[in-house]
PDB file of C-alpha atoms and ligand atoms in Angstrom:
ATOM      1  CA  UNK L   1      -9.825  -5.000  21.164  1.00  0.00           C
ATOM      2  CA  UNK L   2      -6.876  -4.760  23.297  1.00  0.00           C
ATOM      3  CA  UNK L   3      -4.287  -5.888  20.378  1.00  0.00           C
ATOM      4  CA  UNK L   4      -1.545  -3.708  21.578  1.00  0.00           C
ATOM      5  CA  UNK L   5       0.249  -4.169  17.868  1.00  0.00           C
ATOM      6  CA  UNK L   6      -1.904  -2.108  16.190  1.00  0.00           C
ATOM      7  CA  UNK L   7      -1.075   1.325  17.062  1.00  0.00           C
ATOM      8  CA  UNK L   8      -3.018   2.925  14.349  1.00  0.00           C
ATOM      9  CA  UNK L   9      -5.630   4.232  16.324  1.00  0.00           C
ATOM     10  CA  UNK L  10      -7.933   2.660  13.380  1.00  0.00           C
ATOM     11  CA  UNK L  11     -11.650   2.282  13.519  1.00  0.00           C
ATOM     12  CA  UNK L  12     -11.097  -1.604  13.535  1.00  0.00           C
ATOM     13  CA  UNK L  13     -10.007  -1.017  17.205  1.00  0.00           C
ATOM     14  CA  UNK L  14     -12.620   0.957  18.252  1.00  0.00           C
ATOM     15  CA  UNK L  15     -14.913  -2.308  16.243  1.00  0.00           C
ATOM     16  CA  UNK L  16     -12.938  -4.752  18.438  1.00  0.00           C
ATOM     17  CA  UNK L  17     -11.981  -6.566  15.276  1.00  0.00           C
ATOM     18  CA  UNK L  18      -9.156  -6.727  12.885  1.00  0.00           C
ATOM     19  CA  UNK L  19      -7.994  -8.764  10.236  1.00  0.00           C
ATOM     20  CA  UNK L  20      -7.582 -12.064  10.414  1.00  0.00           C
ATOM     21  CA  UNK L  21      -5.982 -14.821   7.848  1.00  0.00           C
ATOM     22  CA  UNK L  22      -8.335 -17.299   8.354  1.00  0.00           C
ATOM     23  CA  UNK L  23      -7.990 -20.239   6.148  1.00  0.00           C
ATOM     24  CA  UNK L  24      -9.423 -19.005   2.271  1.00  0.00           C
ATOM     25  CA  UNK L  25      -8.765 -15.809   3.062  1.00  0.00           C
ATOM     26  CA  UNK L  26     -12.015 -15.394   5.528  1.00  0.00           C
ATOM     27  CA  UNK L  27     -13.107 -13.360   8.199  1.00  0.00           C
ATOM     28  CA  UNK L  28     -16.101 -14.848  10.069  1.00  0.00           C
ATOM     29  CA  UNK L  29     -18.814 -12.882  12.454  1.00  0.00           C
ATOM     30  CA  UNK L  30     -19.838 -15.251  15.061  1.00  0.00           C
ATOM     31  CA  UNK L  31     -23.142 -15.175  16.867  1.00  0.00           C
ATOM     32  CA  UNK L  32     -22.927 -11.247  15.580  1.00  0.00           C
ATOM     33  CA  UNK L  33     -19.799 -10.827  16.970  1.00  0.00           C
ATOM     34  CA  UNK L  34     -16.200 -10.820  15.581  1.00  0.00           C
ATOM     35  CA  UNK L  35     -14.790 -13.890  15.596  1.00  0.00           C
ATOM     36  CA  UNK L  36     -11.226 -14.132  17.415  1.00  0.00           C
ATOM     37  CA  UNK L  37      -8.974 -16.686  17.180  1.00  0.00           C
ATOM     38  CA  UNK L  38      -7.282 -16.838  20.232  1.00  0.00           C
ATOM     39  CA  UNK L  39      -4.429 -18.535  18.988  1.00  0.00           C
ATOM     40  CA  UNK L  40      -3.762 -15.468  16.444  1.00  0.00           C
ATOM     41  CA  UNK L  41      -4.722 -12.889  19.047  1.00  0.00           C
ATOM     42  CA  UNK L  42      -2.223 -14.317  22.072  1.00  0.00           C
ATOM     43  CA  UNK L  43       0.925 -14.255  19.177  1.00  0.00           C
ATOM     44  CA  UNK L  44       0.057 -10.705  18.097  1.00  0.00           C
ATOM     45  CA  UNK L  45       0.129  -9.853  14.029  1.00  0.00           C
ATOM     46  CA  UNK L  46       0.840 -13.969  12.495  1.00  0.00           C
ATOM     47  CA  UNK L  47       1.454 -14.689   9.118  1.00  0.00           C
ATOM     48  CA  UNK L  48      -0.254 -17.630   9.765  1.00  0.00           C
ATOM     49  CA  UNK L  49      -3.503 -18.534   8.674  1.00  0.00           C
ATOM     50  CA  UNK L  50      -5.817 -19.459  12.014  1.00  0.00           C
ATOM     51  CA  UNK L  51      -6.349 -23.202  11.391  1.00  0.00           C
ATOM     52  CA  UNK L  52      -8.687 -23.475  14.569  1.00  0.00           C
ATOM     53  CA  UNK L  53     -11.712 -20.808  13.071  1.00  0.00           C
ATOM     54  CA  UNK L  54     -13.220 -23.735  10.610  1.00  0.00           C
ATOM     55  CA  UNK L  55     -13.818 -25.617  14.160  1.00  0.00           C
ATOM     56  CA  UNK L  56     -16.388 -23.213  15.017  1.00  0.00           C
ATOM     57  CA  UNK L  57     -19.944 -23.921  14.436  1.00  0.00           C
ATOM     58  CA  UNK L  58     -22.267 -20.810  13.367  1.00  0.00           C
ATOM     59  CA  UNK L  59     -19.621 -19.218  11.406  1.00  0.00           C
ATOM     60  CA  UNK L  60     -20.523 -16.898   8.355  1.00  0.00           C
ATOM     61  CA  UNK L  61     -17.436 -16.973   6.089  1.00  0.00           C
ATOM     62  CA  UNK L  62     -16.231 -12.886   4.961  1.00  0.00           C
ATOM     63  CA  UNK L  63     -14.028 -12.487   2.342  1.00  0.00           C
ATOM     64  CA  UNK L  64     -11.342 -10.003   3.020  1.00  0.00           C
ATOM     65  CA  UNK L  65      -8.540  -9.162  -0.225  1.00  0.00           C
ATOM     66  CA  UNK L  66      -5.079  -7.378   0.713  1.00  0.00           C
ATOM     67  CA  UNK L  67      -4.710  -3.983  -0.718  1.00  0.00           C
ATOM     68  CA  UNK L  68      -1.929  -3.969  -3.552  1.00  0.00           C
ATOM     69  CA  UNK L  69       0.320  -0.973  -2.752  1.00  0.00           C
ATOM     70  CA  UNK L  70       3.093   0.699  -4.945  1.00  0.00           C
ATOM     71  CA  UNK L  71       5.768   2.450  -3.364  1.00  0.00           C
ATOM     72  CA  UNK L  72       8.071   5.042  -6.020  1.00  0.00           C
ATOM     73  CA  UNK L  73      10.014   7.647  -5.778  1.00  0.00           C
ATOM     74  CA  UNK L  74      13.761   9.185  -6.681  1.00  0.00           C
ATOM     75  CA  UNK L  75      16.275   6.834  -6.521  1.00  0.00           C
ATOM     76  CA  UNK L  76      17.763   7.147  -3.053  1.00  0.00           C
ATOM     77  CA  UNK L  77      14.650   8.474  -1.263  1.00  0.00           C
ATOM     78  CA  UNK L  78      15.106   5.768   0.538  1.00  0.00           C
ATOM     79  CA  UNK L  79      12.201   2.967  -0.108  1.00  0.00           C
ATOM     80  CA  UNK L  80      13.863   0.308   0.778  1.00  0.00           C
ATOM     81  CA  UNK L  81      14.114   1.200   4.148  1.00  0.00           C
ATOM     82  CA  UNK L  82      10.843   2.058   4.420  1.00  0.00           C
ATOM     83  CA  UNK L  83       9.550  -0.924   3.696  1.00  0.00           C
ATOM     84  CA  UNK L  84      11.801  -2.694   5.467  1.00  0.00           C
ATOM     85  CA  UNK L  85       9.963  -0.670   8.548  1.00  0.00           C
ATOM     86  CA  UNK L  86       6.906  -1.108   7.626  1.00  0.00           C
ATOM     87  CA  UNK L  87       7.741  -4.732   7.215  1.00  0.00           C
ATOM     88  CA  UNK L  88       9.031  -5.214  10.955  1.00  0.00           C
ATOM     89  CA  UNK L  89       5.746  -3.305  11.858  1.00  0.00           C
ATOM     90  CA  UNK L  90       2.701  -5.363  10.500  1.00  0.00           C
ATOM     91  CA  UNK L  91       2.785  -8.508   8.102  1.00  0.00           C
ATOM     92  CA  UNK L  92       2.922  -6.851   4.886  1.00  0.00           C
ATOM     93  CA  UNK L  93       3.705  -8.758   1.676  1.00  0.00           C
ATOM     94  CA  UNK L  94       6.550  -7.047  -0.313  1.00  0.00           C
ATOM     95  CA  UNK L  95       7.098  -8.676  -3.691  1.00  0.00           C
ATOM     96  CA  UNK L  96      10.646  -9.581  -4.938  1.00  0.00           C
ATOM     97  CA  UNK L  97      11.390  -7.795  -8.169  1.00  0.00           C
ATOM     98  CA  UNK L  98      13.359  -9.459 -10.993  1.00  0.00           C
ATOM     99  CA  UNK L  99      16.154  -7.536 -12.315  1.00  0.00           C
ATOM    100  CA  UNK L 100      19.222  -7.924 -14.733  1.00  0.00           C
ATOM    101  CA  UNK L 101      21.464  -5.607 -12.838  1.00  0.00           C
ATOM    102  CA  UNK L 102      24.354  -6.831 -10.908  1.00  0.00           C
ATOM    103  CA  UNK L 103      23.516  -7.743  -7.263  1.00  0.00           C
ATOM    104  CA  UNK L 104      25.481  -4.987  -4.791  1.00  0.00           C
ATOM    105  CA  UNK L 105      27.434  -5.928  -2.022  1.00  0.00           C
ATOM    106  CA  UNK L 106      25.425  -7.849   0.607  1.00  0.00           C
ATOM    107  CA  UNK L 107      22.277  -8.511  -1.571  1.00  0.00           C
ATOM    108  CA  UNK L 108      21.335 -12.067  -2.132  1.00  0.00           C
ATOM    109  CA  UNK L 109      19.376 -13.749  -4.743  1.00  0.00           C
ATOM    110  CA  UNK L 110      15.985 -14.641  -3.402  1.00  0.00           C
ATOM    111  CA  UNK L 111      16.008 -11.730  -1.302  1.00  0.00           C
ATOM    112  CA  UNK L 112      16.383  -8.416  -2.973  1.00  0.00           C
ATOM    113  CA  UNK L 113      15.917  -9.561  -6.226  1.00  0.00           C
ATOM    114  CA  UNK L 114      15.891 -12.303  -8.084  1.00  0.00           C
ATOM    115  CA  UNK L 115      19.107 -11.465 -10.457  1.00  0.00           C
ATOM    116  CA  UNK L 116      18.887 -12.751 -13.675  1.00  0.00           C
ATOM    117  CA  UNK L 117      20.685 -12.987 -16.913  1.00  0.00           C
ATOM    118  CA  UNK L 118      19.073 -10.801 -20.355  1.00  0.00           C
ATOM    119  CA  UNK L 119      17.852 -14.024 -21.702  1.00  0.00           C
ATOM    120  CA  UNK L 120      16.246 -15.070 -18.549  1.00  0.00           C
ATOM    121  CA  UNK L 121      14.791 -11.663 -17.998  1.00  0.00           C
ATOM    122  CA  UNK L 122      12.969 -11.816 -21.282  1.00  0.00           C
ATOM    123  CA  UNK L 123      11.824 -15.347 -21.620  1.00  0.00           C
ATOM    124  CA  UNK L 124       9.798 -14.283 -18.296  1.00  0.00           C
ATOM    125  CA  UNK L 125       8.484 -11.688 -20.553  1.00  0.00           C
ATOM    126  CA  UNK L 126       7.657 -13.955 -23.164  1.00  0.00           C
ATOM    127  CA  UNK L 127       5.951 -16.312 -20.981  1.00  0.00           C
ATOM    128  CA  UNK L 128       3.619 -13.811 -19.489  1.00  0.00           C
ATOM    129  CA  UNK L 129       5.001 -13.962 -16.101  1.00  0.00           C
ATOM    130  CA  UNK L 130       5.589 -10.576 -15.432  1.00  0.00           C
ATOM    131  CA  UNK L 131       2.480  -8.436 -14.071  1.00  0.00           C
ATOM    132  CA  UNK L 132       4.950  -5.634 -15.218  1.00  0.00           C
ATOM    133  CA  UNK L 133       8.125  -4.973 -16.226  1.00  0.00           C
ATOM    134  CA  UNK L 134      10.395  -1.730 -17.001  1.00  0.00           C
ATOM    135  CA  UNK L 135      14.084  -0.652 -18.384  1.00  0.00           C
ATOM    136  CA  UNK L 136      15.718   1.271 -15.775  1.00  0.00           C
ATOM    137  CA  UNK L 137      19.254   2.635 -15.768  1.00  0.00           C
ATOM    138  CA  UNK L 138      20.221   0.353 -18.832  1.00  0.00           C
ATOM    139  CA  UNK L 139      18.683  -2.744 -16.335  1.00  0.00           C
ATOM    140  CA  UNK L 140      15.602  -4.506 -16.503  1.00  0.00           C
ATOM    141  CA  UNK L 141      13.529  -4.496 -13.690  1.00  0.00           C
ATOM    142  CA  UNK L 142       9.951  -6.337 -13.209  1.00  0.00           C
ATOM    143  CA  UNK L 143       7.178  -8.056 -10.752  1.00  0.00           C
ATOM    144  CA  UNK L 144       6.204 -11.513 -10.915  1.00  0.00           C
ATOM    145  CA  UNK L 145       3.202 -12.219 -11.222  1.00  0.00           C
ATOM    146  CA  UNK L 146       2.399 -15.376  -9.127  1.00  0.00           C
ATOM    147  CA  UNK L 147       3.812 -14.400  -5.573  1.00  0.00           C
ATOM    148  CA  UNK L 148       1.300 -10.998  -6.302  1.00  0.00           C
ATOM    149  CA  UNK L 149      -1.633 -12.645  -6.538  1.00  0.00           C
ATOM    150  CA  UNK L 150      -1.390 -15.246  -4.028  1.00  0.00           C
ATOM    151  CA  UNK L 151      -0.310 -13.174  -1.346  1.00  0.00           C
ATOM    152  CA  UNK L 152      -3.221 -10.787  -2.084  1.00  0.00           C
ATOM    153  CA  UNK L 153      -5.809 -13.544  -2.058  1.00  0.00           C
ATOM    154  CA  UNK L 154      -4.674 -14.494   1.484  1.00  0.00           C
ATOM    155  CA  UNK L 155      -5.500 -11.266   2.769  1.00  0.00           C
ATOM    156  CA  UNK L 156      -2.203  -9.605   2.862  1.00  0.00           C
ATOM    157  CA  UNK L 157      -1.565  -6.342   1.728  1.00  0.00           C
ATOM    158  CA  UNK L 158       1.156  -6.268  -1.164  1.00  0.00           C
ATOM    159  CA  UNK L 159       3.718  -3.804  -1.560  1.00  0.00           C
ATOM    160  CA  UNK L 160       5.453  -3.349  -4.543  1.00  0.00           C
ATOM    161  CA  UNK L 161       8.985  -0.928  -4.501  1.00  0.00           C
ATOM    162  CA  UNK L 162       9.321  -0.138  -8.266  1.00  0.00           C
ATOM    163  CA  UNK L 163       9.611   2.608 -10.172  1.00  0.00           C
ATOM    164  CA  UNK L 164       7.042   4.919 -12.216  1.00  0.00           C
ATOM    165  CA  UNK L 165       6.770   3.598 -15.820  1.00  0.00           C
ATOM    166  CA  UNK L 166       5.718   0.508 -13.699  1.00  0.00           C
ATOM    167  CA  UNK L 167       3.510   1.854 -11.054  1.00  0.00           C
ATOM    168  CA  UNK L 168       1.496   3.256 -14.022  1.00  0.00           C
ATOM    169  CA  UNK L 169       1.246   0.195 -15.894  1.00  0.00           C
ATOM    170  CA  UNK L 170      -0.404  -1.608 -12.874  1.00  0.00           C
ATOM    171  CA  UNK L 171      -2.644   1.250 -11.976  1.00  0.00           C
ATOM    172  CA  UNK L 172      -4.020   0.920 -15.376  1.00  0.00           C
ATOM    173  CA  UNK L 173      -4.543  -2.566 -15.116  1.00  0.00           C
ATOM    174  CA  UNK L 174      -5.656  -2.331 -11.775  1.00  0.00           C
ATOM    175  CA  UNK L 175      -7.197   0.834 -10.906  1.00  0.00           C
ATOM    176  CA  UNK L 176      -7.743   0.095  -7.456  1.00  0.00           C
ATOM    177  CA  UNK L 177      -4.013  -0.096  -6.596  1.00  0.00           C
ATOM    178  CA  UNK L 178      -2.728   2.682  -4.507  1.00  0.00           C
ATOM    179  CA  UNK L 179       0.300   4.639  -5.486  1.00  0.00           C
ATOM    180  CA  UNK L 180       2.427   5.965  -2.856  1.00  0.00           C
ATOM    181  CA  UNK L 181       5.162   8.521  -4.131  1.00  0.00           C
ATOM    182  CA  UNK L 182       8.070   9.292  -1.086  1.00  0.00           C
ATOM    183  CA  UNK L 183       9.674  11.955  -1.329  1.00  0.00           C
ATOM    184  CA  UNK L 184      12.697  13.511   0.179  1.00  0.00           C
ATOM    185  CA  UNK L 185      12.713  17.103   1.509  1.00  0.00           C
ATOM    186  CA  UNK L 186      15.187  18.467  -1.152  1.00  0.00           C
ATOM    187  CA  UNK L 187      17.498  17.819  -4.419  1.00  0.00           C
ATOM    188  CA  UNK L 188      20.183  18.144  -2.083  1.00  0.00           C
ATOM    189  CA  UNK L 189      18.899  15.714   0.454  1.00  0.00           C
ATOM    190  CA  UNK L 190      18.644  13.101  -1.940  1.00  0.00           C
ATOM    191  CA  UNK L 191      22.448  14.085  -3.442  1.00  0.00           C
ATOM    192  CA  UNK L 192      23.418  13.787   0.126  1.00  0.00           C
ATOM    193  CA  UNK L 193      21.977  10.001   0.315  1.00  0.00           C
ATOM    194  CA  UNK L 194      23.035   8.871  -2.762  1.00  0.00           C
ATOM    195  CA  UNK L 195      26.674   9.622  -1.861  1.00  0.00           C
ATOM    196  CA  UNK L 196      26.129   8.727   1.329  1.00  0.00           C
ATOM    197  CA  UNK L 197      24.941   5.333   0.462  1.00  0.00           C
ATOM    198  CA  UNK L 198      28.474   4.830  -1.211  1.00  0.00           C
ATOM    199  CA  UNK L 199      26.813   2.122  -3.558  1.00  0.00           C
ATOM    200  CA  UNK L 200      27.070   3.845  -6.600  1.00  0.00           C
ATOM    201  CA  UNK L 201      30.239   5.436  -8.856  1.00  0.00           C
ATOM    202  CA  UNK L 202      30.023   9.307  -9.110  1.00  0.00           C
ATOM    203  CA  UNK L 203      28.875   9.150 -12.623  1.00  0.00           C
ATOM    204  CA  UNK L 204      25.744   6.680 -11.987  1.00  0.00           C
ATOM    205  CA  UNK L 205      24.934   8.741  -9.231  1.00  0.00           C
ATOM    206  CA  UNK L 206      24.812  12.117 -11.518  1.00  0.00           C
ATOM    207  CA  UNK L 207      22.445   9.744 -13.890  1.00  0.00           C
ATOM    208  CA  UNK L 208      20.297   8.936 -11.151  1.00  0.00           C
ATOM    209  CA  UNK L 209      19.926  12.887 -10.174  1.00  0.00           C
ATOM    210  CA  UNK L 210      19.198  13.773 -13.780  1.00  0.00           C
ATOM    211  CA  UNK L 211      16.747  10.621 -13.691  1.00  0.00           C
ATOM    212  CA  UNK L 212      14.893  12.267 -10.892  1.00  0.00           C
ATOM    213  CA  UNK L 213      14.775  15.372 -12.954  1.00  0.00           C
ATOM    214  CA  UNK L 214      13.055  13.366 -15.630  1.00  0.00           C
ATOM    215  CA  UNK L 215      10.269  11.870 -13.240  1.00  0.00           C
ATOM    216  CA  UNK L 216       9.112  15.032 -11.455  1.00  0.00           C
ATOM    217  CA  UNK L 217       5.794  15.229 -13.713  1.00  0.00           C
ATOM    218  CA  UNK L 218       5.093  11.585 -12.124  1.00  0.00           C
ATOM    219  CA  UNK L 219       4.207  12.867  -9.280  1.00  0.00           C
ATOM    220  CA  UNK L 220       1.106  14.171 -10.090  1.00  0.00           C
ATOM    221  CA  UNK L 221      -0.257  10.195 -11.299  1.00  0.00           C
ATOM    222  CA  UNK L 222       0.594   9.352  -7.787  1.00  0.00           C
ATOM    223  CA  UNK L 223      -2.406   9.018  -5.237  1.00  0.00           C
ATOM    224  CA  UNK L 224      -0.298   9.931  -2.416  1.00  0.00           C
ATOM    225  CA  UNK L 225       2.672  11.910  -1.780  1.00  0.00           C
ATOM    226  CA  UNK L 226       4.801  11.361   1.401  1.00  0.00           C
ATOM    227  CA  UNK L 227       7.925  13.037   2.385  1.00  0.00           C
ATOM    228  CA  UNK L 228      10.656  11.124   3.551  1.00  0.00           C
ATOM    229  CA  UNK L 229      12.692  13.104   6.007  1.00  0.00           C
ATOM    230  CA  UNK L 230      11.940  11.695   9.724  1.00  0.00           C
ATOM    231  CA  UNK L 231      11.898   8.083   9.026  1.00  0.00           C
ATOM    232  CA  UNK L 232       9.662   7.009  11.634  1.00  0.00           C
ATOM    233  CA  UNK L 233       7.055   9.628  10.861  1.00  0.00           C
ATOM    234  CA  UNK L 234       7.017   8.622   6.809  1.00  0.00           C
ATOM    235  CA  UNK L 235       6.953   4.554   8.318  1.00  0.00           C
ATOM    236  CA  UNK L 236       3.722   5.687  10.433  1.00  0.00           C
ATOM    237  CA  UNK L 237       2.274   7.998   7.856  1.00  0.00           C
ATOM    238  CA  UNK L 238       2.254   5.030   5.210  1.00  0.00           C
ATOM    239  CA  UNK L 239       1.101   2.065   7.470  1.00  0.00           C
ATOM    240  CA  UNK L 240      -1.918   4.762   8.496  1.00  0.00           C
ATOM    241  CA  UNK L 241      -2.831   5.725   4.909  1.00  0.00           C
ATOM    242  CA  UNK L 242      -2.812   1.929   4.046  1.00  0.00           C
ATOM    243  CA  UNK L 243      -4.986   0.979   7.020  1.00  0.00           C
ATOM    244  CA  UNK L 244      -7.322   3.166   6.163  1.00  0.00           C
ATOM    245  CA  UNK L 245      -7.629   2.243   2.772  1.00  0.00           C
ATOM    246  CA  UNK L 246      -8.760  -0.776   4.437  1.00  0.00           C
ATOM    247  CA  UNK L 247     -11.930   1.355   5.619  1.00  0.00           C
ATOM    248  CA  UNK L 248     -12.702   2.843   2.045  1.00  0.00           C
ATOM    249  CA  UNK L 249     -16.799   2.357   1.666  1.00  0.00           C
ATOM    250  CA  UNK L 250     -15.422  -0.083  -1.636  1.00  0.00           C
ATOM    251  CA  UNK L 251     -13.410  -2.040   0.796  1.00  0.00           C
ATOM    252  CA  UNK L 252     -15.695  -2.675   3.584  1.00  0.00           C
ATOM    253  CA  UNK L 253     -18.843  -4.044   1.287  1.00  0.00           C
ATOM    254  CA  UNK L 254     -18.667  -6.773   3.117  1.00  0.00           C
ATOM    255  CA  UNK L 255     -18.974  -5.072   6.602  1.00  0.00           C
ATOM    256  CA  UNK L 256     -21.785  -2.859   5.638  1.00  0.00           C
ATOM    257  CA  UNK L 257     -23.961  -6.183   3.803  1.00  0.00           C
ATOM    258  CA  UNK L 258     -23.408  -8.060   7.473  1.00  0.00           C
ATOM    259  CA  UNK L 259     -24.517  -4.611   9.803  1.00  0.00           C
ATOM    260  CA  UNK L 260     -26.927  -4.081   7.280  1.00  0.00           C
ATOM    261  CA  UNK L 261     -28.247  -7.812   7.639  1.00  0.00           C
ATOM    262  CA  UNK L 262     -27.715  -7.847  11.516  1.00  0.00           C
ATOM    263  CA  UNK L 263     -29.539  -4.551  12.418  1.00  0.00           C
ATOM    264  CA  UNK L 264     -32.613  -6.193  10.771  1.00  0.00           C
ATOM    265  CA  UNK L 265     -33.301  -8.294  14.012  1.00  0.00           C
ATOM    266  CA  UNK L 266     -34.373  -4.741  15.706  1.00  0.00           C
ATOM    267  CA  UNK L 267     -37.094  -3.658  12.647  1.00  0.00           C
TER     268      UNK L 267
HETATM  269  P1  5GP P 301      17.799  -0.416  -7.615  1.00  0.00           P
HETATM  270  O1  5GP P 301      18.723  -0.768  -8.740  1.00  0.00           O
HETATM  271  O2  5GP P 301      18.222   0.856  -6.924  1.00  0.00           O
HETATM  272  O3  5GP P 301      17.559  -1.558  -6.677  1.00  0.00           O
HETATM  273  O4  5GP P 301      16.371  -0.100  -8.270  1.00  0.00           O
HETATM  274  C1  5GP P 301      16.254   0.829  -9.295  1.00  0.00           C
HETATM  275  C2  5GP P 301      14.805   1.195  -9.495  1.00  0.00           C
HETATM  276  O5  5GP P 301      14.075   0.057  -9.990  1.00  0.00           O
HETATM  277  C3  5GP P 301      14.091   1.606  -8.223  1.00  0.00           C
HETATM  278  O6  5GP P 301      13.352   2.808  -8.500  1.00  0.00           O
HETATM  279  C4  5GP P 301      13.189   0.467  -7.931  1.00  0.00           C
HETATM  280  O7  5GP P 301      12.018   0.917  -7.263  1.00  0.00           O
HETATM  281  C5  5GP P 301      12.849  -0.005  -9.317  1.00  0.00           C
HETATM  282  N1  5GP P 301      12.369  -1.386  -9.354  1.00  0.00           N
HETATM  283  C6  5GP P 301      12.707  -2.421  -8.554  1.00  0.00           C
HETATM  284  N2  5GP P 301      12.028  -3.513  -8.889  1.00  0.00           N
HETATM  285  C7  5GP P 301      11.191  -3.166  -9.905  1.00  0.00           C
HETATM  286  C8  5GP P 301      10.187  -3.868 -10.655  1.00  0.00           C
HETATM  287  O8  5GP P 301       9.911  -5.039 -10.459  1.00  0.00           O
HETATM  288  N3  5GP P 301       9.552  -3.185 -11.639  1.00  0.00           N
HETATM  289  C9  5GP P 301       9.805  -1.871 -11.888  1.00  0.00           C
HETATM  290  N4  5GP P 301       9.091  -1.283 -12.847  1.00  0.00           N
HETATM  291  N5  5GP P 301      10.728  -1.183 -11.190  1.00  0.00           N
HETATM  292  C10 5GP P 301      11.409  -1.819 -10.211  1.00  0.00           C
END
């Protein structure tokens, strides 16, 4: 492949494939080769699925599920601005947390979060529509469930930004999720970007600092731990881990059943 968007040096270049959103979520080999669409391969990484690959005869439909991704860590590690990056990178899914806290300057419903009053916040509970939820800071905080599962079943691979008590409960529920803990180099790093965010009083910034005190131990339930401190290096090292989840023998089943099945031809 000569896709010049994916920089990840991944085996899927060397393959001369890569992942496609065909319609149902499908990847298709064609006459034993990976099937391109060239309408998805001439406008790079497209979030939209190829219409044109159910045209072509001989194709043998491959299932391919996004990877559901949690990114943690201290308040003011900066997360959001990692994903963010990795967003403008590759077409990612990031799901849009519910929350009861206030929405800070420039944030807009629909798009950080969807802000919502106590009441609203728990009938969602009530009504099961919450794949998690958490307290946080004297705030409710929590994913819903439907944008999750949807996304995933078209092939993208979901982030989630939320914090520990959370990560945990979907890892338990779904073991196969990978937890990504960011870290910054220091305690006074991430003193120095909480003030330095200027979002926060003084006295929700010292509860924040004492909060990170508090979720140290988490760290060790994480799968991986990535230091923030050269954002461009902690953007790459994440998109890389996550792509090559992607190769994980329990993610490519369907790769080896079709080499498996094609090789036969030479026995
Ligand atoms: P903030 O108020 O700074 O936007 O977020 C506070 C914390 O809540 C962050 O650690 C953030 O990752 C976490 N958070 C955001 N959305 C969710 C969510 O849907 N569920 C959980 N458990 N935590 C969340």
């Amino acid at each position: 492949s000569t896709d010049k968007k994916d920089d990840t040096g991944s085996k899927r270049q060397q393959y001369g494939y890569r992942r496609h959103l065909w319609p149902q979520n499908q990847m298709y080999s064609y006459n034993g080769q990976w099937a391109y669409c060239s309408v998805c391969t001439s406008a790079g990484y497209n979030r939209k699925p190829c219409e044109r690959k159910s045209e072509q005869r001989g194709a043998e439909p491959m299932s391919k599920k996004g990877i559901l991704a949690i990114i943690s860590g201290f308040s003011g590690a900066g997360k959001g601005t990692v994903v963010n990056r990795l967003l403008e990178k590759e077409s990612y899914a990031v799901s849009i947390s519910a929350t009861t806290r206030k929405p800070r300057t420039g944030e807009v419903d629909g798009q950080n979060y969807f802000f919502r009053t106590k009441d609203e916040f728990e009938k969602m509970i009530a009504n099961e529509q919450l794949i998690e939820y958490a307290e946080y800071v004297g705030h409710y905080y929590g994913t819903p469930k439907d944008y999750v599962f949807k996304k995933l079943d078209e092939g993208f691979d979901v982030i989630l930004e939320i914090e520990m008590q959370g990560a945990l409960k979907v890892k338990e529920k779904f073991p196969e999720t990978a937890l990504i803990f960011i870290t910054p180099p220091s305690a006074d790093e991430l003193k120095k970007r909480l003030v330095g965010r200027g979002t926060e009083t003084a006295e929700q910034i010292e509860k924040r600092m004492s909060r990170a005190v508090d979720e140290c131990p988490y760290m060790n339930q994480y799968d991986y731990i990535v230091v923030n401190d050269d954002l461009d290096e902690c953007v790459d090292e994440i998109h890389r881990l996550l792509q090559s989840i992607h190769n994980a023998k329990e993610n490519q089943q369907e790769l080896i059943n079709m080499i498996t099945e094609d090789l036969k031809k030479y026995k």
